[in-house]
PDB file of C-alpha atoms in Angstrom:
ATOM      1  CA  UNK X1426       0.000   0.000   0.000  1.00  0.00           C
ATOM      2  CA  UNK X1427       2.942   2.313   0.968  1.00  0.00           C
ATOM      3  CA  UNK X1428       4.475   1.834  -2.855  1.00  0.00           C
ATOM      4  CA  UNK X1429       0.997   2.837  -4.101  1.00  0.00           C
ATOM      5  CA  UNK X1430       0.784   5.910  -2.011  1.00  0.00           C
ATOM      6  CA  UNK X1431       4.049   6.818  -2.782  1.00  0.00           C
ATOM      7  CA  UNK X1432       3.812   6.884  -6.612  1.00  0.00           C
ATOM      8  CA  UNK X1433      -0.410   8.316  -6.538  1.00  0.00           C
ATOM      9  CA  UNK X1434      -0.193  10.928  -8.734  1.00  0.00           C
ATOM     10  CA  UNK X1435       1.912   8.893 -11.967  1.00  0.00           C
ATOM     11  CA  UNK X1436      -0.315   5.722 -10.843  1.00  0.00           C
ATOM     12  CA  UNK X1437      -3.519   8.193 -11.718  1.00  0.00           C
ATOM     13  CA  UNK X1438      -2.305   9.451 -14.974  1.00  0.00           C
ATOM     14  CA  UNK X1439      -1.124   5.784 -16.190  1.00  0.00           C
ATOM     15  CA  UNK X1440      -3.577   3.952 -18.604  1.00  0.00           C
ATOM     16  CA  UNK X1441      -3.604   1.060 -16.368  1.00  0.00           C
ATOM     17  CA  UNK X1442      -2.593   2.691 -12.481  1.00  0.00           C
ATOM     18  CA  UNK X1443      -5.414   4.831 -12.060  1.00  0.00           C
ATOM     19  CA  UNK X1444      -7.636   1.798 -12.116  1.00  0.00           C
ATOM     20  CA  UNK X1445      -5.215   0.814  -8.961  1.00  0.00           C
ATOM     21  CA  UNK X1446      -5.728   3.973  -7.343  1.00  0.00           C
ATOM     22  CA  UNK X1447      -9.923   3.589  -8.203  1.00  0.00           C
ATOM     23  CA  UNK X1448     -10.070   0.536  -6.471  1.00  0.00           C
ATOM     24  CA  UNK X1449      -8.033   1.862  -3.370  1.00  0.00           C
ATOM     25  CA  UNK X1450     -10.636   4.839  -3.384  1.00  0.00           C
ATOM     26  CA  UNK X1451     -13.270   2.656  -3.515  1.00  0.00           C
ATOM     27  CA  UNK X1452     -12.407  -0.464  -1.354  1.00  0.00           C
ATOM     28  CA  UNK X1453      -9.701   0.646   0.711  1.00  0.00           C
ATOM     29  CA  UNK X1454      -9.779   2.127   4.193  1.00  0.00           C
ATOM     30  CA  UNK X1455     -10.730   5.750   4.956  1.00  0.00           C
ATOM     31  CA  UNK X1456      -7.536   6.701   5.781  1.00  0.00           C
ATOM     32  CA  UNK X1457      -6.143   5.225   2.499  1.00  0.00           C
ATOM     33  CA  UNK X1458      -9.080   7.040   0.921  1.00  0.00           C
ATOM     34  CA  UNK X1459      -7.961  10.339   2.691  1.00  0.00           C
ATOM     35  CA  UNK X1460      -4.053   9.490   1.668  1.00  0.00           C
ATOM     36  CA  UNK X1461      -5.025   9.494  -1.836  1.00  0.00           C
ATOM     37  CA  UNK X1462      -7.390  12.626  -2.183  1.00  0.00           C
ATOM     38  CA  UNK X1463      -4.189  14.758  -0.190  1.00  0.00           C
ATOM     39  CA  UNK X1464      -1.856  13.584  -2.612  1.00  0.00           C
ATOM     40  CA  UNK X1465      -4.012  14.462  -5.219  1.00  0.00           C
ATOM     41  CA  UNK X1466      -5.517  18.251  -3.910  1.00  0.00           C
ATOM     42  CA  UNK X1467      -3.233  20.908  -5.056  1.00  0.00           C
ATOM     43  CA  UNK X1468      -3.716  19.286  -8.848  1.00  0.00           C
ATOM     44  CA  UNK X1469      -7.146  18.437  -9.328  1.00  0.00           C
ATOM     45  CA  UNK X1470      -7.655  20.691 -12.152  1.00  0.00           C
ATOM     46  CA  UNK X1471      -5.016  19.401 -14.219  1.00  0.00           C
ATOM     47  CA  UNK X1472      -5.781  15.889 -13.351  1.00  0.00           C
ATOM     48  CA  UNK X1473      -9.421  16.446 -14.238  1.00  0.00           C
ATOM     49  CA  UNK X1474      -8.368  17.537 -17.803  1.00  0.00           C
ATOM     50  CA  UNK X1475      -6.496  14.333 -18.258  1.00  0.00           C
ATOM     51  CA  UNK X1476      -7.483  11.137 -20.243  1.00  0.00           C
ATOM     52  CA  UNK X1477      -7.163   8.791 -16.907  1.00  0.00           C
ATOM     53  CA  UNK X1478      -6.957  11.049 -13.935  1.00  0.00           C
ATOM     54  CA  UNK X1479     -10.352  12.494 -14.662  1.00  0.00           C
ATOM     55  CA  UNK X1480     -11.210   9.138 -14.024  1.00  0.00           C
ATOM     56  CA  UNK X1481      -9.472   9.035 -10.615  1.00  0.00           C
ATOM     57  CA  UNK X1482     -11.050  12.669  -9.651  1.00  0.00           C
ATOM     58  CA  UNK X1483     -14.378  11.639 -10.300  1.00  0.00           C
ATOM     59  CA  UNK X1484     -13.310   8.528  -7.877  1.00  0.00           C
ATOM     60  CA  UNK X1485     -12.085  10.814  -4.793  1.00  0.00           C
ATOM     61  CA  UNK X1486     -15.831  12.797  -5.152  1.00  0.00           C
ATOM     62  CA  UNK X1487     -17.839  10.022  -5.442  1.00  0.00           C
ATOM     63  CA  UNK X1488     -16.145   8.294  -2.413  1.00  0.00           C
ATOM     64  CA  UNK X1489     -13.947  11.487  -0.343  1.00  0.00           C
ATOM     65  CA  UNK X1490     -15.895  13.090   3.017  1.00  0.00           C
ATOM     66  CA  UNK X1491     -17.477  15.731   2.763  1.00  0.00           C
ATOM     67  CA  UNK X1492     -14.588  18.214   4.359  1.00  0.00           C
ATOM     68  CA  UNK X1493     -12.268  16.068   1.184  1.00  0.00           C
ATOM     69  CA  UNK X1494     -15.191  17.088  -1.369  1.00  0.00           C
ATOM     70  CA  UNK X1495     -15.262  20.801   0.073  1.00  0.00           C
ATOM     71  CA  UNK X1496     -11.147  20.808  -0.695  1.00  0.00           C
ATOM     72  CA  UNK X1497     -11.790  19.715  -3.914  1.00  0.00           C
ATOM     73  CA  UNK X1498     -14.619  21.751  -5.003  1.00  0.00           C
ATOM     74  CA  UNK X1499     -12.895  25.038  -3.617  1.00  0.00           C
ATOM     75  CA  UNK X1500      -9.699  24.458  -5.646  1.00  0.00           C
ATOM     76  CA  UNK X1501     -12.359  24.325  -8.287  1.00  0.00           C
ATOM     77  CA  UNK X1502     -13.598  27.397  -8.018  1.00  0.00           C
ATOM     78  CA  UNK X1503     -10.464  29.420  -7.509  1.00  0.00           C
ATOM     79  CA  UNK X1504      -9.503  32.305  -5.993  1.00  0.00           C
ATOM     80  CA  UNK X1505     -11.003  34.745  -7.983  1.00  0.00           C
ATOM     81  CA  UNK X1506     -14.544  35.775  -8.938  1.00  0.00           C
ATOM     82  CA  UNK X1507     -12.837  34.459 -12.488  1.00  0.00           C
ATOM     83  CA  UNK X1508     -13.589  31.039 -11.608  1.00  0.00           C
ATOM     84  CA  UNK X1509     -10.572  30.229 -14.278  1.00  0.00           C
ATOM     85  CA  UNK X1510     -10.231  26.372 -13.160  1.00  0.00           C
ATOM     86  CA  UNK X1511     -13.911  25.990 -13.324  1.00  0.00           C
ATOM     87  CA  UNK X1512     -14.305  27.471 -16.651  1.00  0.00           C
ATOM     88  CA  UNK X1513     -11.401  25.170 -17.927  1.00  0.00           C
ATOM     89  CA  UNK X1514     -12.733  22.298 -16.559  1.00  0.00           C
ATOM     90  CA  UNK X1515     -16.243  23.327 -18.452  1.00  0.00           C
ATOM     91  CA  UNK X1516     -14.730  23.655 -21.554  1.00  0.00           C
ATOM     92  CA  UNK X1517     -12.461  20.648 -21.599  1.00  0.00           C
ATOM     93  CA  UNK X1518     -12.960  17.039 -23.223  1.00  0.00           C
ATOM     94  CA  UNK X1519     -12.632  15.149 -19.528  1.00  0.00           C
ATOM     95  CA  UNK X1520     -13.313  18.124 -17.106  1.00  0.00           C
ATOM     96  CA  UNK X1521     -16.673  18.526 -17.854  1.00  0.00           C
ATOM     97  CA  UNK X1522     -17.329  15.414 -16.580  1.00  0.00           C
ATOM     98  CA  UNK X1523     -16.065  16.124 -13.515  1.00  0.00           C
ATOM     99  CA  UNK X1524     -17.810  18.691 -13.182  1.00  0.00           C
ATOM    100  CA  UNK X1525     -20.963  17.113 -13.697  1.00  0.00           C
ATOM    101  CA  UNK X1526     -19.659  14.342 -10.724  1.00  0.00           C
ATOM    102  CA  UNK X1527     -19.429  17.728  -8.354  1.00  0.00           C
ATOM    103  CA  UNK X1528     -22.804  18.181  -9.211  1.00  0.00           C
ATOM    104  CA  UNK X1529     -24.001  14.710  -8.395  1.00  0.00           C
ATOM    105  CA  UNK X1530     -22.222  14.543  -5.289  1.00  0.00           C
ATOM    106  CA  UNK X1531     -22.135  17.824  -3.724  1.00  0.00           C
ATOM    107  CA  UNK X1532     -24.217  19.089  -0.628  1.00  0.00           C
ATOM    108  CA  UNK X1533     -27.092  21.695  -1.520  1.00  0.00           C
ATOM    109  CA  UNK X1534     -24.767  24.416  -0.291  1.00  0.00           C
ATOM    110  CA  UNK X1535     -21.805  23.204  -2.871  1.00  0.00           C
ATOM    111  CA  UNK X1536     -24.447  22.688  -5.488  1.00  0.00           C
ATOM    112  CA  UNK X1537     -25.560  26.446  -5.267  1.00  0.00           C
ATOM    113  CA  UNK X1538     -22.489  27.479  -5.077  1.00  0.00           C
ATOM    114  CA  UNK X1539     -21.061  25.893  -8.280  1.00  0.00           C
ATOM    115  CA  UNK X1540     -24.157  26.788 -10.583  1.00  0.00           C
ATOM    116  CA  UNK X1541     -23.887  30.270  -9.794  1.00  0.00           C
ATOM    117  CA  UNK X1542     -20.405  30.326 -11.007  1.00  0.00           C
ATOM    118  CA  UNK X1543     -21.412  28.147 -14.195  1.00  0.00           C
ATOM    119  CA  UNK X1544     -24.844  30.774 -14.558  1.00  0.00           C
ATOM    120  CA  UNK X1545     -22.420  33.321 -15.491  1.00  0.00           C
ATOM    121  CA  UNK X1546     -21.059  31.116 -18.269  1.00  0.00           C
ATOM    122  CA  UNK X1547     -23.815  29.301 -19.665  1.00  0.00           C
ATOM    123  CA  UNK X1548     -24.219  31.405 -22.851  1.00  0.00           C
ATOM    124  CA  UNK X1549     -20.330  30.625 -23.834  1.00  0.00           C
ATOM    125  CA  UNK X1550     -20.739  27.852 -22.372  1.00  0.00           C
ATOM    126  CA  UNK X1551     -22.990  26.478 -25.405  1.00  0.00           C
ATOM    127  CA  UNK X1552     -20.831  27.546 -28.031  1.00  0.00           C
ATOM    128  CA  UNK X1553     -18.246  24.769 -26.730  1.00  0.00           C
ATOM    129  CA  UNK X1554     -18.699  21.245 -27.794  1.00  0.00           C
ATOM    130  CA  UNK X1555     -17.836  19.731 -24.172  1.00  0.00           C
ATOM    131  CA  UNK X1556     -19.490  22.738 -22.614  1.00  0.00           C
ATOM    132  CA  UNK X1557     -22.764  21.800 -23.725  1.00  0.00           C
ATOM    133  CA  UNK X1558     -22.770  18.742 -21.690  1.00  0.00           C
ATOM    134  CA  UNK X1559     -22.403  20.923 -18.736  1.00  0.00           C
ATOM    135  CA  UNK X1560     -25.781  23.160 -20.096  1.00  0.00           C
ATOM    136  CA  UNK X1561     -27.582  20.053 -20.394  1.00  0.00           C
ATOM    137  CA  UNK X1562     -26.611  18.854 -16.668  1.00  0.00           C
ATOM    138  CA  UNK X1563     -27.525  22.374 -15.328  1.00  0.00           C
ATOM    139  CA  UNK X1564     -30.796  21.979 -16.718  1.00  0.00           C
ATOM    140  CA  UNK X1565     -31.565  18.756 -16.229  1.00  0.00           C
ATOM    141  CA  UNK X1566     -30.667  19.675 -12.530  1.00  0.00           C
ATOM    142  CA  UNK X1567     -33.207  22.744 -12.668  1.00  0.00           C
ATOM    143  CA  UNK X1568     -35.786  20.954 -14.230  1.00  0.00           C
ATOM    144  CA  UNK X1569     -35.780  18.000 -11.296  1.00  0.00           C
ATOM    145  CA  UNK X1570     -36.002  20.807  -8.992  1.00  0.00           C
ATOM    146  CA  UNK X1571     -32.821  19.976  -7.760  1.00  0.00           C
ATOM    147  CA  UNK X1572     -31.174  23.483  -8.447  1.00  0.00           C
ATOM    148  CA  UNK X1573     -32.213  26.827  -8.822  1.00  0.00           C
ATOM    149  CA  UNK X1574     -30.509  28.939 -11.558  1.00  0.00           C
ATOM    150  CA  UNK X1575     -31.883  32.606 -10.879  1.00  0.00           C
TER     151      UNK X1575
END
């Protein structure tokens, strides 16, 4: 286990080790769990825009505590009323899938959050081929009355 903690971000971005580190995240211990989504914050943008680490993000949300989703979702959003990594991740081939996983797995208060950031963008937002897959989760969420996009 030690070996696999040791080498968790290459193991993520590896065709075949990020299905090592998805198993870990989803059978191993919490504090394995936790060891993994530490490694990882600090990069989550760039590994959500990658091939096989998207895969691995998308992991740590479904299966991270809540404090580890909050982490995640705040270097998300940035520091800026920009929200440059979320718009990036909107736009990009394997980001906007995890953004749609924030959206499935986020509290209320994280869910409001993050779709007042993307209401800002959802015009541009359409013009973008992966972009509209974020659009269609939006309303799909506002439809189900899960979200309210004012």
């Amino acid at each position: 286990m030690d070996e696999i903690l040791g080498s968790v971000s290459m193991l993520a971005q590896d065709q075949y080790g990020n299905y090592v580190v998805q198993h870990v995240l989803e059978h191993g211990k919490p504090h394995e769990r936790s060891a993994i989504i530490k490694e990882l914050t600090g990069n989550i943008v760039e590994m959500s825009q990658q091939k096989f680490a998207s895969n691995v993000v998308e992991k740590c949300l479904a299966f991270g505590s809540a404090a580890e989703r909050q982490l995640m979702v705040d270097e998300m959003l940035g520091t800026t009323d920009e929200n440059e990594p979320l718009q990036a991740m909107m736009k990009d081939q394997f980001g906007n899938y995890v953004v749609q996983k924030v959206l499935e797995t986020c509290d209320d208060r994280q869910r409001e959050l993050i779709l007042s950031r993307i209401k800002v963008h959802l015009t541009a937002l359409k013009k973008y081929t992966y972009g509209k897959h974020i659009v269609a989760r939006v309303e799909k969420l506002v439809a189900a009355g899960d979200a309210h996009v004012t």
